[in-house]
Amino acid sequence: MSNDSIAKTLLVAIGLSLVCSVIVSVSAVGLKPRQEANAEAARRAEILRSAGLLEADTDVDAVFRDRVEARVLDLDSGQIVADMDPDALDGAATSTMLLPEEDIAGIVRRPRYVSVYLVRDGDDVDKVVLPVHGYGLWSTMYGFLALGADGNTVEGLSFYQHGETPGLGGEIENPRWLAGWQGKKVYGDGEDVRLGVIKGQVDPESPQSEWQVDGLSGATLTSNGVTNMIHYWLGDGAFGPFLARLRNGESLS
Ligand SMILES: Cc1cc2nc3c(=O)[nH]c(=O)nc-3n(C[C@H](O)[C@H](O)[C@H](O)COP(=O)(O)O)c2cc1C
């Protein structure tokens, strides 16, 4: 067959495509377990970060194994479900569509069961890490919020995925801004979530400062998204009933 013939050109092109597609498919399938393991390691590191347990030299697997216990929480009842495996959770299977007036965080659906992470100090649970997500200006922001065992004091917040603009809304990743969440309170005397990001800087003398976090300058819309996310997830429709149990002194140990 001549090198210039159409048949040979097609044959070479088809043959090359077939070989390349086999190489790409085999690599994708072969690397999948490693990609999943890396994603899981990154998620664990983020859980530790939110709980203030991640330093540069932290052995993530060891600390996670020693201090953290994943459990399944039924958001409808606010109860931890004893016989469900967090690793086998398929949130999409049991999620419900939110009504527009309920969906202040712009998440469209809410799963019934979510994995939460109990952080132990010896025999006692001293923190609980909750997965949270909500819409900012451009994207859905995914993070973890760590609360004390009192169900009211913020131990830390971290974000591991978002598409906000670097330097503006992207400052939600800035450790200096995230540090401003530590020690803040979620609730006052009632059930209403009071915690949120304000516009401008918090006045430490203000009686409201316990529930306020500095706004991100030039990124009020992302800041509002963070407040909406906190209000949704810590409110009645999500973790509220579970946190009410903790505030009433129920122990997780
Ligand atoms: C290219 C571009 C990217 C922006 N990205 C963000 C963002 O990620 N988050 C945000 O809140 N505002 C962002 N803004 C600014 C918003 O449009 C809006 O002006 C701002 O949120 C108002 O905040 P301020 O009242 O603190 O200035 C962006 C603006 C431009 C032009």
Tab-separated table of C-alpha atoms and ligand atoms in Angstrom:
chain	number	residue	atom	x	y	z
A	1	MET	CA	0.000	0.000	0.000
A	2	SER	CA	1.446	3.373	-0.972
A	3	ASN	CA	2.284	5.797	1.856
A	4	ASP	CA	0.243	8.455	0.059
A	5	SER	CA	-2.908	6.360	-0.271
A	6	ILE	CA	-6.065	7.405	1.593
A	7	ALA	CA	-6.557	3.868	2.888
A	8	LYS	CA	-3.093	3.783	4.519
A	9	THR	CA	-3.527	7.277	6.025
A	10	LEU	CA	-6.868	6.211	7.555
A	11	LEU	CA	-5.418	2.895	8.739
A	12	VAL	CA	-2.496	4.597	10.503
A	13	ALA	CA	-4.779	7.268	12.064
A	14	ILE	CA	-7.310	4.665	13.320
A	15	GLY	CA	-4.563	2.344	14.575
A	16	LEU	CA	-2.833	5.182	16.444
A	17	SER	CA	-6.132	6.340	17.988
A	18	LEU	CA	-6.877	2.804	19.156
A	19	VAL	CA	-3.447	2.375	20.743
A	20	CYS	CA	-3.657	5.792	22.455
A	21	SER	CA	-7.196	5.184	23.756
A	22	VAL	CA	-6.130	1.836	25.226
A	23	ILE	CA	-3.149	3.531	26.964
A	24	VAL	CA	-5.373	6.341	28.353
A	25	SER	CA	-8.092	3.894	29.532
A	26	VAL	CA	-5.610	1.548	31.200
A	27	SER	CA	-3.899	4.497	32.973
A	28	ALA	CA	-7.261	5.946	34.092
A	29	VAL	CA	-8.461	2.615	35.490
A	30	GLY	CA	-5.055	1.741	36.968
A	31	LEU	CA	-4.614	5.132	38.670
A	32	LYS	CA	-8.182	5.369	40.024
A	33	PRO	CA	-7.438	3.657	43.355
A	34	ARG	CA	-4.437	5.952	43.860
A	35	GLN	CA	-6.502	9.057	42.991
A	36	GLU	CA	-9.222	7.977	45.438
A	37	ALA	CA	-6.624	7.344	48.149
A	38	ASN	CA	-5.121	10.812	47.563
A	39	ALA	CA	-8.567	12.455	47.683
A	40	GLU	CA	-9.337	10.630	50.940
A	41	ALA	CA	-5.956	11.683	52.426
A	42	ALA	CA	-6.641	15.315	51.443
A	43	ARG	CA	-10.125	15.154	53.033
A	44	ARG	CA	-8.686	13.737	56.249
A	45	ALA	CA	-6.033	16.462	56.357
A	46	GLU	CA	-8.753	19.099	55.954
A	47	ILE	CA	-10.811	17.591	58.775
A	48	LEU	CA	-7.736	17.747	61.020
A	49	ARG	CA	-7.018	21.320	59.887
A	50	SER	CA	-10.511	22.489	60.850
A	51	ALA	CA	-10.068	20.868	64.277
A	52	GLY	CA	-6.676	22.575	64.769
A	53	LEU	CA	-4.791	19.259	64.615
A	54	LEU	CA	-2.795	19.767	61.407
A	55	GLU	CA	0.820	20.963	61.577
A	56	ALA	CA	3.428	20.764	58.793
A	57	ASP	CA	4.850	17.503	60.193
A	58	THR	CA	1.552	15.854	61.221
A	59	ASP	CA	1.183	12.184	60.313
A	60	VAL	CA	-2.378	12.598	59.050
A	61	ASP	CA	-3.281	8.896	59.016
A	62	ALA	CA	-1.913	8.286	62.516
A	63	VAL	CA	-3.648	11.311	64.095
A	64	PHE	CA	-6.879	10.541	62.233
A	65	ARG	CA	-6.806	6.928	63.422
A	66	ASP	CA	-6.008	7.860	67.044
A	67	ARG	CA	-8.253	10.886	67.499
A	68	VAL	CA	-11.070	10.887	64.928
A	69	GLU	CA	-14.120	8.665	64.618
A	70	ALA	CA	-16.395	8.996	61.588
A	71	ARG	CA	-20.106	8.479	62.347
A	72	VAL	CA	-23.296	8.778	60.354
A	73	LEU	CA	-25.749	11.465	61.468
A	74	ASP	CA	-29.439	11.415	60.548
A	75	LEU	CA	-30.200	15.097	59.956
A	76	ASP	CA	-33.943	14.504	60.257
A	77	SER	CA	-33.730	13.201	63.828
A	78	GLY	CA	-30.472	14.839	64.904
A	79	GLN	CA	-29.309	11.398	66.112
A	80	ILE	CA	-26.159	9.463	65.323
A	81	VAL	CA	-27.076	6.200	63.579
A	82	ALA	CA	-25.237	3.310	65.211
A	83	ASP	CA	-25.488	0.726	62.450
A	84	MET	CA	-24.587	2.740	59.342
A	85	ASP	CA	-21.106	2.681	57.859
A	86	PRO	CA	-19.821	6.195	56.989
A	87	ASP	CA	-17.674	4.713	54.204
A	88	ALA	CA	-20.733	3.185	52.513
A	89	LEU	CA	-22.805	6.377	52.659
A	90	ASP	CA	-24.440	7.428	49.400
A	91	GLY	CA	-25.740	10.920	50.196
A	92	ALA	CA	-27.422	11.332	46.818
A	93	ALA	CA	-29.599	8.264	47.363
A	94	THR	CA	-31.490	9.786	50.272
A	95	SER	CA	-31.370	13.501	49.546
A	96	THR	CA	-34.392	15.764	49.347
A	97	MET	CA	-34.993	18.822	47.208
A	98	LEU	CA	-35.100	22.054	49.228
A	99	LEU	CA	-37.860	24.613	48.776
A	100	PRO	CA	-36.517	27.956	47.467
A	101	GLU	CA	-37.301	29.665	50.800
A	102	GLU	CA	-35.372	26.975	52.708
A	103	ASP	CA	-32.381	26.997	50.394
A	104	ILE	CA	-30.534	30.033	51.747
A	105	ALA	CA	-27.137	28.407	51.018
A	106	GLY	CA	-27.980	27.661	47.367
A	107	ILE	CA	-27.341	23.920	47.650
A	108	VAL	CA	-30.576	22.718	45.950
A	109	ARG	CA	-30.672	19.312	47.725
A	110	ARG	CA	-29.899	18.204	51.260
A	111	PRO	CA	-28.892	14.622	52.113
A	112	ARG	CA	-30.663	12.895	54.986
A	113	TYR	CA	-27.511	11.146	56.233
A	114	VAL	CA	-24.092	12.805	56.491
A	115	SER	CA	-20.734	11.733	57.905
A	116	VAL	CA	-19.635	13.736	60.933
A	117	TYR	CA	-16.322	13.357	62.716
A	118	LEU	CA	-15.973	13.042	66.481
A	119	VAL	CA	-12.568	14.210	67.708
A	120	ARG	CA	-11.451	12.495	70.908
A	121	ASP	CA	-9.157	13.659	73.647
A	122	GLY	CA	-8.635	10.457	75.642
A	123	ASP	CA	-12.054	8.933	76.291
A	124	ASP	CA	-13.960	12.178	75.814
A	125	VAL	CA	-15.202	13.716	72.583
A	126	ASP	CA	-13.994	17.306	72.699
A	127	LYS	CA	-14.851	18.471	69.175
A	128	VAL	CA	-17.191	17.551	66.384
A	129	VAL	CA	-16.330	18.297	62.750
A	130	LEU	CA	-19.260	18.951	60.410
A	131	PRO	CA	-19.147	19.029	56.587
A	132	VAL	CA	-20.645	22.263	55.208
A	133	HIS	CA	-21.149	23.684	51.734
A	134	GLY	CA	-22.866	26.681	50.218
A	135	TYR	CA	-22.843	28.996	47.233
A	136	GLY	CA	-20.514	32.024	47.242
A	137	LEU	CA	-20.362	34.427	44.305
A	138	TRP	CA	-19.168	32.094	41.548
A	139	SER	CA	-19.123	28.629	43.016
A	140	THR	CA	-20.140	26.188	45.710
A	141	MET	CA	-17.670	26.370	48.590
A	142	TYR	CA	-16.977	23.098	50.440
A	143	GLY	CA	-15.491	23.002	53.915
A	144	PHE	CA	-15.466	21.616	57.422
A	145	LEU	CA	-16.585	23.416	60.566
A	146	ALA	CA	-15.267	22.180	63.909
A	147	LEU	CA	-17.347	22.922	67.005
A	148	GLY	CA	-16.637	22.203	70.660
A	149	ALA	CA	-18.540	19.450	72.449
A	150	ASP	CA	-20.821	22.213	73.821
A	151	GLY	CA	-22.334	22.422	70.303
A	152	ASN	CA	-21.831	26.194	70.358
A	153	THR	CA	-18.148	27.233	70.297
A	154	VAL	CA	-16.294	27.356	66.971
A	155	GLU	CA	-12.992	25.487	67.084
A	156	GLY	CA	-12.122	26.134	63.443
A	157	LEU	CA	-13.278	26.409	59.851
A	158	SER	CA	-11.518	25.321	56.669
A	159	PHE	CA	-12.391	25.212	52.978
A	160	TYR	CA	-11.027	22.573	50.625
A	161	GLN	CA	-12.813	23.364	47.361
A	162	HIS	CA	-14.272	26.515	45.820
A	163	GLY	CA	-14.089	28.630	42.672
A	164	GLU	CA	-14.062	32.133	44.198
A	165	THR	CA	-11.600	34.693	42.809
A	166	PRO	CA	-8.061	34.427	44.214
A	167	GLY	CA	-7.294	37.532	46.316
A	168	LEU	CA	-11.014	38.399	46.699
A	169	GLY	CA	-13.490	35.650	47.602
A	170	GLY	CA	-10.578	33.191	47.486
A	171	GLU	CA	-9.407	34.724	50.780
A	172	ILE	CA	-11.797	32.289	52.502
A	173	GLU	CA	-8.721	30.012	52.438
A	174	ASN	CA	-6.484	32.576	54.138
A	175	PRO	CA	-5.345	31.119	57.505
A	176	ARG	CA	-5.322	34.619	59.077
A	177	TRP	CA	-8.991	35.134	58.203
A	178	LEU	CA	-9.916	31.582	59.237
A	179	ALA	CA	-8.186	32.119	62.604
A	180	GLY	CA	-10.774	34.832	63.321
A	181	TRP	CA	-13.470	32.125	63.611
A	182	GLN	CA	-11.873	30.364	66.566
A	183	GLY	CA	-13.721	30.908	69.836
A	184	LYS	CA	-16.772	32.530	68.221
A	185	LYS	CA	-20.220	31.375	69.357
A	186	VAL	CA	-22.969	30.062	67.091
A	187	TYR	CA	-26.088	30.581	69.199
A	188	GLY	CA	-27.223	33.136	71.774
A	189	ASP	CA	-29.939	32.241	74.287
A	190	GLY	CA	-32.332	30.835	71.698
A	191	GLU	CA	-32.159	28.464	68.751
A	192	ASP	CA	-31.340	31.147	66.174
A	193	VAL	CA	-27.936	31.040	64.515
A	194	ARG	CA	-26.250	34.364	65.275
A	195	LEU	CA	-22.771	33.581	63.910
A	196	GLY	CA	-21.880	35.315	60.648
A	197	VAL	CA	-19.466	37.434	58.640
A	198	ILE	CA	-20.071	41.177	58.940
A	199	LYS	CA	-19.119	43.955	56.531
A	200	GLY	CA	-15.901	45.542	57.813
A	201	GLN	CA	-14.003	44.706	60.960
A	202	VAL	CA	-15.375	43.363	64.217
A	203	ASP	CA	-15.315	45.846	67.108
A	204	PRO	CA	-13.967	43.763	70.002
A	205	GLU	CA	-15.796	46.062	72.471
A	206	SER	CA	-19.164	45.354	70.864
A	207	PRO	CA	-21.515	42.989	72.732
A	208	GLN	CA	-22.189	41.348	69.325
A	209	SER	CA	-18.513	40.537	68.678
A	210	GLU	CA	-18.864	37.000	70.088
A	211	TRP	CA	-20.917	36.069	67.001
A	212	GLN	CA	-19.144	38.201	64.410
A	213	VAL	CA	-16.262	37.525	62.016
A	214	ASP	CA	-14.434	40.195	59.940
A	215	GLY	CA	-15.725	40.698	56.391
A	216	LEU	CA	-13.447	39.977	53.430
A	217	SER	CA	-12.710	43.336	51.851
A	218	GLY	CA	-13.784	43.560	48.213
A	219	ALA	CA	-15.605	40.232	48.615
A	220	THR	CA	-18.861	41.005	50.377
A	221	LEU	CA	-20.778	38.610	48.149
A	222	THR	CA	-18.564	35.635	49.043
A	223	SER	CA	-18.691	36.740	52.717
A	224	ASN	CA	-22.502	36.733	52.546
A	225	GLY	CA	-22.348	33.256	50.989
A	226	VAL	CA	-20.291	32.030	53.948
A	227	THR	CA	-22.829	33.519	56.392
A	228	ASN	CA	-25.709	31.883	54.499
A	229	MET	CA	-23.867	28.552	54.511
A	230	ILE	CA	-23.334	28.769	58.286
A	231	HIS	CA	-26.956	29.800	58.893
A	232	TYR	CA	-28.281	26.949	56.762
A	233	TRP	CA	-26.097	24.134	58.107
A	234	LEU	CA	-26.292	25.138	61.777
A	235	GLY	CA	-29.988	25.944	61.507
A	236	ASP	CA	-33.091	23.875	62.151
A	237	GLY	CA	-33.135	22.231	58.713
A	238	ALA	CA	-29.683	20.662	59.036
A	239	PHE	CA	-27.372	20.233	62.075
A	240	GLY	CA	-29.589	22.352	64.404
A	241	PRO	CA	-31.414	19.425	66.112
A	242	PHE	CA	-28.124	17.539	66.662
A	243	LEU	CA	-26.369	20.613	68.086
A	244	ALA	CA	-29.371	21.336	70.345
A	245	ARG	CA	-28.802	17.925	71.941
A	246	LEU	CA	-25.150	18.816	72.594
A	247	ARG	CA	-26.109	22.197	74.038
A	248	ASN	CA	-28.518	20.408	76.357
A	249	GLY	CA	-25.598	18.450	77.743
A	250	GLU	CA	-25.954	15.179	75.796
A	251	SER	CA	-22.593	13.438	75.663
A	252	LEU	CA	-21.075	11.891	72.529
A	253	SER	CA	-18.535	9.767	74.390
B	1	LIG	C1	-13.209	39.924	38.128
B	1	LIG	C2	-13.924	40.106	39.433
B	1	LIG	C3	-13.919	39.073	40.338
B	1	LIG	C4	-14.598	39.194	41.558
B	1	LIG	N1	-14.616	38.160	42.430
B	1	LIG	C5	-15.288	38.270	43.584
B	1	LIG	C6	-15.351	37.180	44.508
B	1	LIG	O1	-14.769	36.112	44.322
B	1	LIG	N2	-16.094	37.367	45.619
B	1	LIG	C7	-16.761	38.529	45.894
B	1	LIG	O2	-17.445	38.621	46.913
B	1	LIG	N3	-16.674	39.567	45.076
B	1	LIG	C8	-15.964	39.477	43.925
B	1	LIG	N4	-15.909	40.525	43.081
B	1	LIG	C9	-16.471	41.821	43.513
B	1	LIG	C10	-17.995	41.818	43.503
B	1	LIG	O3	-18.442	42.023	42.217
B	1	LIG	C11	-18.494	42.917	44.442
B	1	LIG	O4	-18.063	44.141	43.952
B	1	LIG	C12	-17.967	42.749	45.832
B	1	LIG	O5	-18.340	41.493	46.358
B	1	LIG	C13	-18.485	43.822	46.758
B	1	LIG	O6	-17.727	43.725	47.929
B	1	LIG	P1	-17.284	45.015	48.769
B	1	LIG	O7	-18.573	45.687	49.156
B	1	LIG	O8	-16.531	44.473	49.952
B	1	LIG	O9	-16.421	45.838	47.855
B	1	LIG	C14	-15.252	40.411	41.861
B	1	LIG	C15	-15.238	41.454	40.938
B	1	LIG	C16	-14.584	41.306	39.741
B	1	LIG	C17	-14.603	42.454	38.759
